[in-house]
Amino acid sequence: MSYKHCEHCKGGYVLPGTPKGEMRDGAYFVAGSQAATAESESAAESKRRAIVLLTDIFGLPLVNSKIMADRFADSLGYDVWVPDQFGGWPIMEASELDGKLPQRPGEKLSLLTKLAFIWLLIKRIPRLIHSRPSVAGQRIQTFIKKLREERGYTRIGTVGYCFGGTTAIGLASTELINSAVICHPGGFSTKQIAQFKVPTSWQCAEEDFSFTPKLRNETEAILTSQKNIEHEFCDYKGTVHGFAVRPNLDIPESKEGFEKAFEASLSWFKKTL
């Protein structure tokens, strides 16, 4: 599916479309499309698999995560869940970051813009503490345990964007999931990488203030040394942090990277789930 630009969606880089799922117990849910089930896989087998999509700092209020969940459900035929990592208190609203982050590699921001961004972070300290990675991660672990117990899923994949990528990294060292796609993640420790138990696919921006070249190289070196755990790194020229879930569709490289990262995520789950 290719997204066309929507004039009414330009502010905040909101993806066009209307979510077709529903809220269940505080999480967004969309059932897997039976039409997408592979010929070699029965509907019963497909229903034992699920995707848990982990949002960026904007959480469930930003429609993008729900639109992406719908796309995964339509393309894979698996149920998709988008839990609330932030306990009803998202760290930011998408519109608050308009004009405060670069949209192309090499783009420089003014000192005033940088100061505005820092001030915004300071104001959000209570929310950052409320949903620091260890706390948000525990919320998601509890959610996934409940999914397995109540829904009977036997294989679960996670796809995490930005903050959600950090959460996915934490999950990859547990036995709660079977595969992970990590898109331009937030901060994490390389010690976590050495504890991975599941295959991981990394969708990487050309320029990322969070997942820096140094951190990426260290991460890749650790994963390469773990020869029994599969991994891949996919790079997208002309992209910056956030492109895989909140792209500026007016920029051709951003739009292309967004679409290719989604296709790579589909391929990874088809291969590892």
XYZ file of C-alpha atoms in Angstrom:
273
model
C 0.000 0.000 0.000
C 1.343 3.424 -0.902
C 0.223 6.500 1.016
C -0.711 9.655 -0.829
C -0.302 13.035 0.777
C -3.287 14.349 2.729
C -3.444 18.122 3.207
C -5.410 17.776 6.438
C -2.833 15.357 7.831
C 0.252 17.458 7.235
C 0.467 18.908 10.736
C 2.298 16.469 13.003
C 2.940 14.088 10.074
C -0.223 12.128 10.699
C -0.765 9.176 8.368
C -3.951 9.341 6.313
C -6.656 6.783 6.900
C -9.245 5.763 9.464
C -8.480 2.976 11.961
C -10.771 -0.010 11.571
C -9.978 -1.765 14.837
C -11.339 -1.214 18.317
C -10.194 -0.560 21.862
C -10.120 -3.593 24.142
C -9.042 -3.300 27.774
C -7.087 -0.138 27.070
C -5.310 -1.457 23.972
C -6.058 -1.007 20.292
C -6.929 -4.321 18.598
C -7.405 -5.283 14.972
C -8.079 -8.855 13.887
C -5.875 -10.449 11.274
C -7.265 -10.564 7.763
C -8.133 -14.100 6.682
C -7.468 -13.076 3.093
C -3.818 -12.505 3.996
C -3.269 -15.967 5.443
C -0.688 -17.847 3.407
C -1.938 -20.824 1.424
C 0.342 -23.104 3.412
C -1.034 -21.877 6.715
C -4.499 -22.637 8.055
C -6.673 -19.994 9.655
C -6.227 -21.783 12.989
C -2.439 -21.581 12.716
C -2.610 -17.912 11.804
C -4.756 -17.146 14.840
C -2.059 -18.527 17.129
C 0.265 -15.742 16.019
C 0.066 -12.068 16.947
C 1.953 -8.810 16.577
C 2.341 -6.338 19.432
C 3.049 -2.863 18.081
C 4.876 -0.537 20.470
C 4.310 3.164 19.871
C 6.601 6.156 19.926
C 6.338 8.777 22.696
C 3.006 10.031 21.339
C 1.243 6.821 22.328
C -2.259 5.811 21.326
C -3.639 9.338 20.745
C -1.565 9.672 17.561
C -3.465 7.691 14.934
C -0.317 6.519 13.132
C 0.207 3.467 15.333
C -3.363 2.314 14.688
C -3.029 2.812 10.932
C 0.194 0.787 11.009
C -1.495 -1.934 13.062
C -4.241 -2.185 10.454
C -1.648 -2.561 7.708
C 0.148 -5.362 9.544
C -3.127 -7.198 10.184
C -4.157 -6.875 6.538
C -0.778 -7.958 5.198
C 0.114 -10.786 7.597
C -3.256 -12.144 8.650
C -2.243 -12.005 12.330
C -4.043 -10.223 15.146
C -2.324 -6.965 16.059
C -2.393 -5.255 19.440
C -1.214 -1.750 20.334
C -0.971 -1.493 24.135
C -0.694 1.701 26.148
C 2.927 1.967 27.263
C 2.283 5.193 29.148
C -0.533 4.355 31.532
C -2.863 6.887 29.926
C -0.282 9.677 30.118
C 1.643 9.944 26.810
C 4.918 11.820 27.055
C 4.131 14.308 24.278
C 1.671 15.313 21.601
C 2.899 15.078 18.021
C 2.091 18.708 17.272
C 4.442 19.833 20.048
C 7.439 18.645 18.035
C 6.478 20.340 14.773
C 9.518 22.233 13.528
C 11.679 21.097 16.431
C 13.315 18.076 14.769
C 15.258 17.752 11.497
C 13.373 16.308 8.530
C 16.381 15.536 6.335
C 19.920 14.331 7.088
C 22.278 17.253 7.581
C 19.500 19.707 8.378
C 20.589 22.154 11.062
C 18.251 23.582 13.658
C 18.533 27.095 15.029
C 19.663 27.713 18.590
C 16.184 28.987 19.433
C 14.631 25.761 18.144
C 17.063 23.650 20.155
C 16.280 25.630 23.293
C 12.542 25.217 22.683
C 13.038 21.459 22.392
C 15.059 21.326 25.613
C 12.404 23.374 27.425
C 9.720 20.996 26.192
C 11.671 18.032 27.581
C 12.061 19.777 30.929
C 8.304 20.317 31.145
C 7.773 16.639 30.405
C 10.072 15.319 33.143
C 7.141 14.077 35.307
C 5.801 12.088 32.356
C 9.252 10.772 31.488
C 9.650 9.499 35.047
C 6.141 8.021 35.056
C 6.942 6.001 31.928
C 10.696 5.511 32.115
C 11.797 2.442 30.109
C 11.870 0.077 33.096
C 8.308 1.010 34.070
C 6.883 1.052 30.547
C 8.652 -2.224 29.838
C 7.029 -3.875 32.837
C 3.607 -2.687 31.685
C 4.172 -4.322 28.316
C 5.535 -7.549 29.781
C 2.414 -7.832 31.915
C 0.272 -7.142 28.852
C 1.980 -9.834 26.748
C 1.792 -12.425 29.526
C -1.937 -11.773 29.724
C -2.280 -12.099 25.944
C -0.615 -15.502 25.953
C -2.715 -16.737 28.856
C -6.087 -15.421 27.719
C -5.796 -15.502 23.924
C -3.678 -18.620 23.508
C -1.099 -17.091 21.178
C 1.903 -19.371 20.759
C 4.112 -17.011 18.752
C 4.269 -13.247 19.228
C 6.311 -10.688 17.338
C 6.885 -7.107 18.399
C 7.543 -4.057 16.276
C 8.673 -0.971 18.149
C 9.138 2.588 16.970
C 11.384 5.118 18.755
C 10.433 4.750 22.456
C 8.701 1.522 21.501
C 11.948 0.344 19.948
C 13.585 0.659 23.356
C 10.776 -1.416 24.856
C 11.197 -4.036 22.123
C 14.908 -4.259 22.937
C 14.020 -5.058 26.538
C 11.574 -7.744 25.430
C 14.130 -9.395 23.144
C 16.003 -10.732 26.164
C 12.889 -12.486 27.506
C 10.928 -15.525 26.399
C 7.720 -13.526 26.049
C 8.236 -12.869 22.336
C 9.608 -14.832 19.394
C 10.814 -12.078 17.082
C 11.296 -8.308 17.073
C 11.520 -5.454 14.602
C 13.254 -2.404 16.061
C 12.791 0.894 14.233
C 15.056 3.867 15.047
C 15.031 3.071 18.786
C 15.386 5.414 21.713
C 18.136 5.034 24.286
C 19.319 1.648 25.531
C 22.381 -0.108 26.923
C 24.488 -2.424 24.772
C 24.479 -4.810 27.748
C 20.879 -5.548 26.798
C 21.926 -6.624 23.309
C 24.233 -9.309 24.666
C 21.223 -10.905 26.373
C 19.051 -11.264 23.268
C 17.180 -14.544 22.864
C 15.184 -13.832 19.707
C 15.920 -12.742 16.118
C 15.846 -8.998 15.518
C 15.486 -6.765 12.480
C 16.714 -3.179 12.752
C 15.225 -0.452 10.544
C 17.728 2.405 10.597
C 17.633 6.049 9.567
C 20.562 7.607 7.754
C 20.803 10.202 10.523
C 19.498 9.506 14.008
C 20.235 11.623 17.075
C 19.246 8.673 19.283
C 20.571 5.558 17.519
C 23.942 7.076 16.671
C 26.531 5.493 14.331
C 28.666 4.566 17.354
C 25.780 2.854 19.139
C 24.662 1.137 15.955
C 28.187 -0.210 15.275
C 28.527 -1.512 18.831
C 25.103 -3.142 18.611
C 25.867 -4.801 15.296
C 29.225 -6.091 16.553
C 27.594 -7.743 19.563
C 24.872 -9.359 17.462
C 27.384 -10.579 14.896
C 29.293 -12.336 17.670
C 26.107 -14.190 18.645
C 26.076 -16.522 15.687
C 23.085 -18.538 16.906
C 20.703 -15.547 16.923
C 19.627 -14.161 13.571
C 19.628 -10.435 12.918
C 19.628 -7.879 10.124
C 20.214 -4.142 9.734
C 18.362 -2.241 7.017
C 19.444 1.303 6.147
C 17.387 3.968 4.384
C 19.106 6.880 2.697
C 17.652 10.343 3.152
C 15.793 9.481 6.366
C 15.907 10.693 9.957
C 14.650 9.468 13.329
C 10.927 8.677 13.197
C 10.662 7.934 9.466
C 9.183 4.434 9.878
C 6.066 5.577 11.726
C 5.809 9.355 11.428
C 7.247 10.199 8.010
C 7.088 13.506 6.216
C 5.365 12.196 3.098
C 6.235 15.379 1.216
C 9.878 14.275 1.188
C 10.379 11.472 -1.393
C 13.216 9.797 0.527
C 11.184 9.812 3.723
C 8.144 8.334 2.012
C 10.219 5.673 0.248
C 12.027 4.745 3.456
C 8.727 4.486 5.314
C 7.242 2.117 2.758
C 10.385 -0.005 2.425
C 10.782 -0.322 6.196
C 7.217 -1.602 6.418
C 7.850 -4.171 3.688
C 11.052 -5.264 5.428
C 9.112 -5.677 8.678
C 6.546 -7.864 6.936
C 9.265 -10.020 5.418
C 10.944 -10.441 8.782
C 7.793 -11.608 10.532
C 6.913 -13.978 7.698
C 10.388 -15.452 8.052
C 10.670 -15.644 11.838
C 7.122 -16.184 13.106
